[in-house]
mmCIF file with all atom_site columns, C-alpha atoms in Angstrom:
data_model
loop_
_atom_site.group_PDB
_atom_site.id
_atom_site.type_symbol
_atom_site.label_atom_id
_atom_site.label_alt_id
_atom_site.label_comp_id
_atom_site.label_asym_id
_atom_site.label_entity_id
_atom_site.label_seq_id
_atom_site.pdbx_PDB_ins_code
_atom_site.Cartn_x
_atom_site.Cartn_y
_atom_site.Cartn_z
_atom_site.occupancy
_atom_site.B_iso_or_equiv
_atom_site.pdbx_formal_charge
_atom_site.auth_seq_id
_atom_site.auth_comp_id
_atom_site.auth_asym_id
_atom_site.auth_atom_id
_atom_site.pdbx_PDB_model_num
ATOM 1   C CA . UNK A 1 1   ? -94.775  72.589 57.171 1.00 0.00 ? 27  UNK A CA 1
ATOM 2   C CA . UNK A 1 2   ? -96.774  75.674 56.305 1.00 0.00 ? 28  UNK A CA 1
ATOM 3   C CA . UNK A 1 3   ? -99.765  76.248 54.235 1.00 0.00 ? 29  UNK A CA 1
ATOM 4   C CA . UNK A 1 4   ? -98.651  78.106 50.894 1.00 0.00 ? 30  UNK A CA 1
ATOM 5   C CA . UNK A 1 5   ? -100.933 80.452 49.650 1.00 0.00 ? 31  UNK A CA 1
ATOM 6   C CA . UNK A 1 6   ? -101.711 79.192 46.111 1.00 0.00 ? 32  UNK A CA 1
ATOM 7   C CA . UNK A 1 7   ? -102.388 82.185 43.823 1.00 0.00 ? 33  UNK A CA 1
ATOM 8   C CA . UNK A 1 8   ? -105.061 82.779 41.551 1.00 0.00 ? 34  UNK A CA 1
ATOM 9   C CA . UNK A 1 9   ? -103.251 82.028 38.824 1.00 0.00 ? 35  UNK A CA 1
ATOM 10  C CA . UNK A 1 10  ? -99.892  80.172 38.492 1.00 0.00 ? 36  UNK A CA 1
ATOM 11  C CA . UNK A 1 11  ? -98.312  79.723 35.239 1.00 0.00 ? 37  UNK A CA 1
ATOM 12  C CA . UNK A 1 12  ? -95.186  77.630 35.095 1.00 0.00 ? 38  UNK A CA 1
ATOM 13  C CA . UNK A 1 13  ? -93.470  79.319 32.531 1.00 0.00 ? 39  UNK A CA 1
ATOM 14  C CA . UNK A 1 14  ? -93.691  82.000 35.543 1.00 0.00 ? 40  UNK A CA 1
ATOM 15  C CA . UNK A 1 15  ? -91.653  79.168 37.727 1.00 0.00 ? 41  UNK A CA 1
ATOM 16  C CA . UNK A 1 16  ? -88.027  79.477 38.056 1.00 0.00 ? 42  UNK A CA 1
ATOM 17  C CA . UNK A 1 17  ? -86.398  76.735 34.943 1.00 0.00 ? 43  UNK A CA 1
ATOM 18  C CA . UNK A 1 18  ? -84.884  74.693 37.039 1.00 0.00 ? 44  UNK A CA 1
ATOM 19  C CA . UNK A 1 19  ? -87.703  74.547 39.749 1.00 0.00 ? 45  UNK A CA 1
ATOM 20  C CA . UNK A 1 20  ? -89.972  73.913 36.838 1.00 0.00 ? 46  UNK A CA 1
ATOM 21  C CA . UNK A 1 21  ? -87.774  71.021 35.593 1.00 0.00 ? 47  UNK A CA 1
ATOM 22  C CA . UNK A 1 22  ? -87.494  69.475 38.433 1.00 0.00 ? 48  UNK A CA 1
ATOM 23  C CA . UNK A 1 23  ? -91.220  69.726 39.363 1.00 0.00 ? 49  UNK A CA 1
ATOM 24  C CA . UNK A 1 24  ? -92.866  68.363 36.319 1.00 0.00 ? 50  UNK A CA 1
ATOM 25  C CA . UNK A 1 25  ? -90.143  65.237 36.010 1.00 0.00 ? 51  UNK A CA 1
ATOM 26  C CA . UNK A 1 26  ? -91.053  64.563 39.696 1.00 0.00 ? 52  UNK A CA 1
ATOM 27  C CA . UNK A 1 27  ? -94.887  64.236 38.733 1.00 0.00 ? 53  UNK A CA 1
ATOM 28  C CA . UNK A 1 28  ? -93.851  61.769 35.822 1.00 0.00 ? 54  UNK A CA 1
ATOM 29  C CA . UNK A 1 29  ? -91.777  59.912 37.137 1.00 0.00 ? 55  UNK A CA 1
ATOM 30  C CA . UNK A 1 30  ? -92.244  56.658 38.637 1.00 0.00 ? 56  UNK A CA 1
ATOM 31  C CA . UNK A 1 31  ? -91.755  56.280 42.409 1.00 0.00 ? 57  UNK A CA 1
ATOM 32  C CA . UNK A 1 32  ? -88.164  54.558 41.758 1.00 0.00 ? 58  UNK A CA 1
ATOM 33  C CA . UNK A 1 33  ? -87.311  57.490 39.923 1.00 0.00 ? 59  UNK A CA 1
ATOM 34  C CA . UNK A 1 34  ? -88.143  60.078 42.282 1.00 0.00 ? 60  UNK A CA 1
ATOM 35  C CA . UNK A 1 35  ? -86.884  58.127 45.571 1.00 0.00 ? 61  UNK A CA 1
ATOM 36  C CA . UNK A 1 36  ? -83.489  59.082 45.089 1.00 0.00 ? 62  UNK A CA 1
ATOM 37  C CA . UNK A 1 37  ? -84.172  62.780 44.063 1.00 0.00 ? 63  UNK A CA 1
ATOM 38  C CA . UNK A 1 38  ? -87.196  63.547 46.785 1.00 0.00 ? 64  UNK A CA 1
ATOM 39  C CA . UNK A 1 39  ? -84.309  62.183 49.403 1.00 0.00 ? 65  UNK A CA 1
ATOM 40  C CA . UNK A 1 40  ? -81.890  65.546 48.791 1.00 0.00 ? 66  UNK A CA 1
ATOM 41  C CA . UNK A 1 41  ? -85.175  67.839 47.999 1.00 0.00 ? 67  UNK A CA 1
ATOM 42  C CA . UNK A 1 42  ? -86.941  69.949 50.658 1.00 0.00 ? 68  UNK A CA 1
ATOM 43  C CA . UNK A 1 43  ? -89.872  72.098 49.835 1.00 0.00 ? 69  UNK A CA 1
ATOM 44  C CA . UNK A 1 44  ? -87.882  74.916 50.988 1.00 0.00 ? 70  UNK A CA 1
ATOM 45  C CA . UNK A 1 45  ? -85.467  74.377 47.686 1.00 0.00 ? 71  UNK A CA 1
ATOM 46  C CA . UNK A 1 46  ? -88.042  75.769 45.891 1.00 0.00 ? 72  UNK A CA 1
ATOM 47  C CA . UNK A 1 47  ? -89.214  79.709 45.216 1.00 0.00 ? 73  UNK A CA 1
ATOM 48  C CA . UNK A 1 48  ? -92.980  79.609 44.732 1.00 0.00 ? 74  UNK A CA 1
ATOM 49  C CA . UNK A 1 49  ? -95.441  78.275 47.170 1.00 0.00 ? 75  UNK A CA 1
ATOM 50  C CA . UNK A 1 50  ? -96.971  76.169 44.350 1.00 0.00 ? 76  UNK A CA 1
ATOM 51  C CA . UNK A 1 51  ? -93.547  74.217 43.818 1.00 0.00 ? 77  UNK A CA 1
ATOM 52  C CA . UNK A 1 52  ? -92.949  74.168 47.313 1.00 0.00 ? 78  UNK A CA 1
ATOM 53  C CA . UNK A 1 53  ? -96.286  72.271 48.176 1.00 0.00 ? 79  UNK A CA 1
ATOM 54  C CA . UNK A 1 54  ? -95.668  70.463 44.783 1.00 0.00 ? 80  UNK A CA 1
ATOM 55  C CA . UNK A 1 55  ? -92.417  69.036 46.861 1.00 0.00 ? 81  UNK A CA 1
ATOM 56  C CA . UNK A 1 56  ? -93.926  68.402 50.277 1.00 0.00 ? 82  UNK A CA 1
ATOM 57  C CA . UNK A 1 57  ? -96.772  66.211 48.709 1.00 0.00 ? 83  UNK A CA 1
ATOM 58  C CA . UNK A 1 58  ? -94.499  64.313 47.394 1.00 0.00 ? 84  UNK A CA 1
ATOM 59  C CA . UNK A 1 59  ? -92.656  63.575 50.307 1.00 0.00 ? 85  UNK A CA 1
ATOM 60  C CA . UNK A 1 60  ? -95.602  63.376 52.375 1.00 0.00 ? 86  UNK A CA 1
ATOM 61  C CA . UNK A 1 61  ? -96.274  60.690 49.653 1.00 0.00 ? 87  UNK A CA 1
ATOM 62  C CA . UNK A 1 62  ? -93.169  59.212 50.177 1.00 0.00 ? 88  UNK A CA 1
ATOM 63  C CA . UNK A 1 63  ? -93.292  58.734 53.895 1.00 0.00 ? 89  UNK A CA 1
ATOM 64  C CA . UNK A 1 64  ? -96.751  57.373 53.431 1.00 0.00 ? 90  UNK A CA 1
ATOM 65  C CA . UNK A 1 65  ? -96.558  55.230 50.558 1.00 0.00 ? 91  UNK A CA 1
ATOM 66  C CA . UNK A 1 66  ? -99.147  56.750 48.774 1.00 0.00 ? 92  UNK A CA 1
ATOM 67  C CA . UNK A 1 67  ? -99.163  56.905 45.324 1.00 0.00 ? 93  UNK A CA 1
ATOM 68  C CA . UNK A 1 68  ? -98.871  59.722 44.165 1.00 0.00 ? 94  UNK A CA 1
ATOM 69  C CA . UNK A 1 69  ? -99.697  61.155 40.519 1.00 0.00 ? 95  UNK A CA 1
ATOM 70  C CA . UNK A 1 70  ? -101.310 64.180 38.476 1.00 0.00 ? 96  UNK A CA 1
ATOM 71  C CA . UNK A 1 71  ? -104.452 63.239 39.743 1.00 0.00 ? 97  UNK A CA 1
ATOM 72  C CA . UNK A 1 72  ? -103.518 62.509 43.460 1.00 0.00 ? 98  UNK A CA 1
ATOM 73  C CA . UNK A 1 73  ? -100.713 65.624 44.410 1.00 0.00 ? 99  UNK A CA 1
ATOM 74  C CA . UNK A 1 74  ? -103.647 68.275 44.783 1.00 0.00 ? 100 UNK A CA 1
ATOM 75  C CA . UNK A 1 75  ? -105.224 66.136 47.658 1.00 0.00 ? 101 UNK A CA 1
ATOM 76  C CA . UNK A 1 76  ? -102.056 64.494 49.084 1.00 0.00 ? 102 UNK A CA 1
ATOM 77  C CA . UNK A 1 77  ? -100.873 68.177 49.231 1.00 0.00 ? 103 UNK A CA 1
ATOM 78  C CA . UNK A 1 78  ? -104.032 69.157 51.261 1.00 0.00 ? 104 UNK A CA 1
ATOM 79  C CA . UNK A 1 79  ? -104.193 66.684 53.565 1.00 0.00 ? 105 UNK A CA 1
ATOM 80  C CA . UNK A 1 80  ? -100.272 66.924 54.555 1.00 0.00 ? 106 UNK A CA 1
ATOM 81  C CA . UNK A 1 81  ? -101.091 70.455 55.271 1.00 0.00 ? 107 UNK A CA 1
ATOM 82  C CA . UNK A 1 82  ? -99.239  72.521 52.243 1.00 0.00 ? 108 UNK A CA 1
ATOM 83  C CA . UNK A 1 83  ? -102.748 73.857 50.601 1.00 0.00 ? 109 UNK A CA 1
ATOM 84  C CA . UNK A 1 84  ? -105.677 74.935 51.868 1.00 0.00 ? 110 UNK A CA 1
ATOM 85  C CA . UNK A 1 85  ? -108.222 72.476 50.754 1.00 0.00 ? 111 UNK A CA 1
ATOM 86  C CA . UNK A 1 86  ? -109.950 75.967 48.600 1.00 0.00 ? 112 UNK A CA 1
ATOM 87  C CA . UNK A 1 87  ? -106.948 75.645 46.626 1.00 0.00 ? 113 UNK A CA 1
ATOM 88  C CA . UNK A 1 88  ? -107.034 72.018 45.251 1.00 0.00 ? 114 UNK A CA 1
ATOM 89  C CA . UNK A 1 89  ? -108.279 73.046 42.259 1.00 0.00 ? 115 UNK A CA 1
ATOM 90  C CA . UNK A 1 90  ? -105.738 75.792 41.773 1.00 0.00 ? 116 UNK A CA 1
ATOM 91  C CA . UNK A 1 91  ? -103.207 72.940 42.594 1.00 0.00 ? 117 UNK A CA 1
ATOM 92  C CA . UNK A 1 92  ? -104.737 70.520 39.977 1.00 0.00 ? 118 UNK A CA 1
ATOM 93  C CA . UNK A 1 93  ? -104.384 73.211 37.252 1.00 0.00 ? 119 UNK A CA 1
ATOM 94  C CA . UNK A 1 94  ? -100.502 74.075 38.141 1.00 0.00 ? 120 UNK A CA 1
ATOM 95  C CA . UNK A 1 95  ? -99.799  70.067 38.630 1.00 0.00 ? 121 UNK A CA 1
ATOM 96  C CA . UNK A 1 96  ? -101.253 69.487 34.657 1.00 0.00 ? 122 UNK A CA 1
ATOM 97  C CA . UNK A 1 97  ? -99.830  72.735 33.265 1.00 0.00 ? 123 UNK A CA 1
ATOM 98  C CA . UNK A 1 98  ? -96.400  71.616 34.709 1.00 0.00 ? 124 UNK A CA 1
ATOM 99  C CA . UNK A 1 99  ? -96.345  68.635 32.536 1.00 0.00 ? 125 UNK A CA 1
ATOM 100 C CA . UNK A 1 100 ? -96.661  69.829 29.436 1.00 0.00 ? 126 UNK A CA 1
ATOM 101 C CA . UNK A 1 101 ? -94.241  69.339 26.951 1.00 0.00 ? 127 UNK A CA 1
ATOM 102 C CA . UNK A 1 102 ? -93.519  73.210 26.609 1.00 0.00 ? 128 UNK A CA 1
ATOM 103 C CA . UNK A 1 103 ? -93.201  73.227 30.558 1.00 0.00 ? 129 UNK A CA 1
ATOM 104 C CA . UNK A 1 104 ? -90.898  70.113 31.363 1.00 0.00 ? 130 UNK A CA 1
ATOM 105 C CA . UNK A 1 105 ? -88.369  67.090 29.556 1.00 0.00 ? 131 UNK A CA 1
ATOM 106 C CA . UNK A 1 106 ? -90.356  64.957 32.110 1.00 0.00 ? 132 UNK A CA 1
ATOM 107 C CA . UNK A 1 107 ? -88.257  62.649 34.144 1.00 0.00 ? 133 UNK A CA 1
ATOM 108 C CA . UNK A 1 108 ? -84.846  63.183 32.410 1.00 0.00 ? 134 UNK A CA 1
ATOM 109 C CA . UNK A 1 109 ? -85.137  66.736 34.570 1.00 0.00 ? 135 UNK A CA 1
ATOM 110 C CA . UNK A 1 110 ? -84.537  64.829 37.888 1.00 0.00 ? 136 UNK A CA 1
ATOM 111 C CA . UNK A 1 111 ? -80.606  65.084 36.769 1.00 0.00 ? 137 UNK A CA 1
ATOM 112 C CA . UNK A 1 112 ? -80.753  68.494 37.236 1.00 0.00 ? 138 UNK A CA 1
ATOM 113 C CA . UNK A 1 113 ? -81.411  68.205 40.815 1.00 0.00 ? 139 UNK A CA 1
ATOM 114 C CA . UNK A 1 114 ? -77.933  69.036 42.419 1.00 0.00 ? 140 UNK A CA 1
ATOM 115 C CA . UNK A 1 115 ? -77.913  72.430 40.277 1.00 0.00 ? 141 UNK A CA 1
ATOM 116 C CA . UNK A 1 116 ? -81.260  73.215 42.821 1.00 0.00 ? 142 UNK A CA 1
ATOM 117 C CA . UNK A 1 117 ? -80.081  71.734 45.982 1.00 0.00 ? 143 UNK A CA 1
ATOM 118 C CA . UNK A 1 118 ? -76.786  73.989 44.800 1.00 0.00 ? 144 UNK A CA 1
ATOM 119 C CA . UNK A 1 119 ? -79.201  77.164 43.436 1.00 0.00 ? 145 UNK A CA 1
ATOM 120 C CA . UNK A 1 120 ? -81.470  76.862 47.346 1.00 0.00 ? 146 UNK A CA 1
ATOM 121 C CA . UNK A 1 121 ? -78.035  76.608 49.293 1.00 0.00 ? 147 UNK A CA 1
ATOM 122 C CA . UNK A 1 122 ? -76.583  79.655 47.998 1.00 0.00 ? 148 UNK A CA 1
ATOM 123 C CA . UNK A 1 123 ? -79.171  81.842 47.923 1.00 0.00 ? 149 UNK A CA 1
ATOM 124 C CA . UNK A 1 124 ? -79.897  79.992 51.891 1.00 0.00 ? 150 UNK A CA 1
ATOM 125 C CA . UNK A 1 125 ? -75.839  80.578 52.304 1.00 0.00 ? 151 UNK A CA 1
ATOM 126 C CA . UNK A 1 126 ? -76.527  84.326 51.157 1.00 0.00 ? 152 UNK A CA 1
ATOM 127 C CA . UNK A 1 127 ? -79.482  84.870 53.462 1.00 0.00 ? 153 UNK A CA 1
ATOM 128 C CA . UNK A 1 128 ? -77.638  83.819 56.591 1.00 0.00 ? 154 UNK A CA 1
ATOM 129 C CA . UNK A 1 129 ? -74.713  86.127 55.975 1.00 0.00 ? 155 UNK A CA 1
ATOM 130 C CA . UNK A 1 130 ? -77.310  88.948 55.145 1.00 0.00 ? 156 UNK A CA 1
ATOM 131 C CA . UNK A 1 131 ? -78.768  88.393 58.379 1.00 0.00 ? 157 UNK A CA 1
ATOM 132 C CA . UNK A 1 132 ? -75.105  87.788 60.087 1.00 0.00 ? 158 UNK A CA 1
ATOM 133 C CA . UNK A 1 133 ? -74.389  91.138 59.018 1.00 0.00 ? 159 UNK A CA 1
ATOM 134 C CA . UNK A 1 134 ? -77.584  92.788 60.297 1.00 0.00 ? 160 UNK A CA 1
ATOM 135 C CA . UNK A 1 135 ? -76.517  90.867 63.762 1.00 0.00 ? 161 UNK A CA 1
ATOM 136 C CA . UNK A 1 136 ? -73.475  92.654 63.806 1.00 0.00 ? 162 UNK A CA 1
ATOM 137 C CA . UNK A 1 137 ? -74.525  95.727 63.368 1.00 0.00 ? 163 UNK A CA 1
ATOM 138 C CA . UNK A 1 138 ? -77.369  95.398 66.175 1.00 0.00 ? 164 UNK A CA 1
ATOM 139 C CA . UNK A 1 139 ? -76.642  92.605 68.570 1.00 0.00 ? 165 UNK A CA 1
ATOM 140 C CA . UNK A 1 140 ? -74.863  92.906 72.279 1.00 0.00 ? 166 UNK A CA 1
ATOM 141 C CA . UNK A 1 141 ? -71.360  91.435 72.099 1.00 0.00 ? 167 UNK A CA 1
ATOM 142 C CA . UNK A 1 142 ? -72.700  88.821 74.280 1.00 0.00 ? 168 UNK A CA 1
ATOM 143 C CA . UNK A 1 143 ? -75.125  87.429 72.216 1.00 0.00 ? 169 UNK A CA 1
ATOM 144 C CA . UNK A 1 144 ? -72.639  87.443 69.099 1.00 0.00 ? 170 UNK A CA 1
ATOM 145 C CA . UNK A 1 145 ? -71.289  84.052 69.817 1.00 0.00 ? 171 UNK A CA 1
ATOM 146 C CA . UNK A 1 146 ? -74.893  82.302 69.549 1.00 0.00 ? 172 UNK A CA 1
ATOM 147 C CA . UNK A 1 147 ? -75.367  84.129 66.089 1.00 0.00 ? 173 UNK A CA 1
ATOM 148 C CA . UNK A 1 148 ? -72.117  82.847 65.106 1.00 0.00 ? 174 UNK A CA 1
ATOM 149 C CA . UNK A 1 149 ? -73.026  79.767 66.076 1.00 0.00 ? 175 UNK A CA 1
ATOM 150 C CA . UNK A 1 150 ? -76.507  79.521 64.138 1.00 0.00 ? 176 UNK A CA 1
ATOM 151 C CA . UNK A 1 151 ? -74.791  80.753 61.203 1.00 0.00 ? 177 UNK A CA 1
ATOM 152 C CA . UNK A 1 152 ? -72.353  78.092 61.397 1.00 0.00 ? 178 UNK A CA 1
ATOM 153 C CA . UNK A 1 153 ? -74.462  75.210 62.339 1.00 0.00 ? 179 UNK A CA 1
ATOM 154 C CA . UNK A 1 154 ? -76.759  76.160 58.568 1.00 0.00 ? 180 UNK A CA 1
ATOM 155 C CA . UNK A 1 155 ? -73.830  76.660 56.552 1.00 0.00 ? 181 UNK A CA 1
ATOM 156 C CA . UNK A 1 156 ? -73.045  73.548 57.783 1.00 0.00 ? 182 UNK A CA 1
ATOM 157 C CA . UNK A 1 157 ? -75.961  71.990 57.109 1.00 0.00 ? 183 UNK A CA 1
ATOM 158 C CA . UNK A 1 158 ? -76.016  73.543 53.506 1.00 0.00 ? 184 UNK A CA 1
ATOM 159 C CA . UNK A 1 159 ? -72.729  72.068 52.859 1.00 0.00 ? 185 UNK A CA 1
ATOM 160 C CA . UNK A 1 160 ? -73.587  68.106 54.118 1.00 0.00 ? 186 UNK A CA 1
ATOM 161 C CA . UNK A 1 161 ? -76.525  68.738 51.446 1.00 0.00 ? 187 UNK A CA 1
ATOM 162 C CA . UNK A 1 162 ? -74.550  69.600 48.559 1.00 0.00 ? 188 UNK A CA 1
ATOM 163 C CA . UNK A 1 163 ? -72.126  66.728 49.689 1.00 0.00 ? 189 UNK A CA 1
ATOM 164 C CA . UNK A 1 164 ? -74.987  64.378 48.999 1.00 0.00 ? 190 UNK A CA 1
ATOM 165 C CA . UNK A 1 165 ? -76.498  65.886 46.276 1.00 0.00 ? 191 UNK A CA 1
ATOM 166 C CA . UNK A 1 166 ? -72.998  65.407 44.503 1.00 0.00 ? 192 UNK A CA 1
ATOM 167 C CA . UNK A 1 167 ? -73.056  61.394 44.921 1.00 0.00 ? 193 UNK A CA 1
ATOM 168 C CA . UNK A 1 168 ? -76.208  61.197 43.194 1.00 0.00 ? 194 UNK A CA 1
#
């Protein structure tokens, strides 16, 4: 977990659509609802830092049974350690705008949770071979095995979550 630095402004229509979606049904929906979804989620699906400590609130929620709502996610997000506690405020005001009407279809959105986990893998798939690439241009012969090896080992990873993501 890492602090996200919360901007002075964040205006969801700013927010990637589906990250948006998924983030405002999350806050309306009831904890049955978002059990299911928050289990094939990790903040690091997500593009901004606001939606990212949006997400690990609500799993820190999760693991905690706490309950978490609009009200609650700014200081359940500060005391897991995703916002400074400076930018609750700034949190508050993202968590309400992202429930507007104009911002979200509330907690129909959750379905569109495979199309992120599938959205974060690629663009995670695409990073790894970026950086695979880099490797080969730069790293001893030796040490091309264990590169292989961590590139195999996330695709792999990436591929058991879209697995999962497709059952639900």
């Amino acid at each position: 977990m890492t602090v996200a630095l919360m901007p002075t402004v964040m205006n969801p229509r700013d927010v990637d659509y589906l990250e948006r979606q998924i983030g405002g049904g999350l806050i309306l929906a009831n904890r049955e609802q978002r059990r299911p979804v928050l289990a094939l989620l990790k903040p690091e699906d997500f593009t901004t830092p606001a939606s990212r400590a949006l997400v690990g609130a609500l799993l820190y929620a999760e693991e905690h049974e706490l309950d978490a709502n609009q009200v609650t996610i700014p200081d359940i997000a500060t005391k897991a350690g995703y916002i400074r506690a400076k930018d609750r405020g700034r949190m508050g005001v993202f968590v309400s705008d992202l429930v507007t009407p104009e911002s979200t279809l509330g907690p129909v959105a959750l379905t569109y949770a495979y199309s992120l986990v599938e959205a974060s893998s690629r663009r995670k798939a695409r990073e790894h071979l970026e950086r695979l690439s880099q490797a080969a241009e730069t790293v001893p012969s030796d040490e091309w095995e264990n590169a292989l090896q961590a590139t195999r080992d996330a695709l792999s990873d990436l591929t058991e979550r879209l697995e999962r993501a497709a059952t639900v």
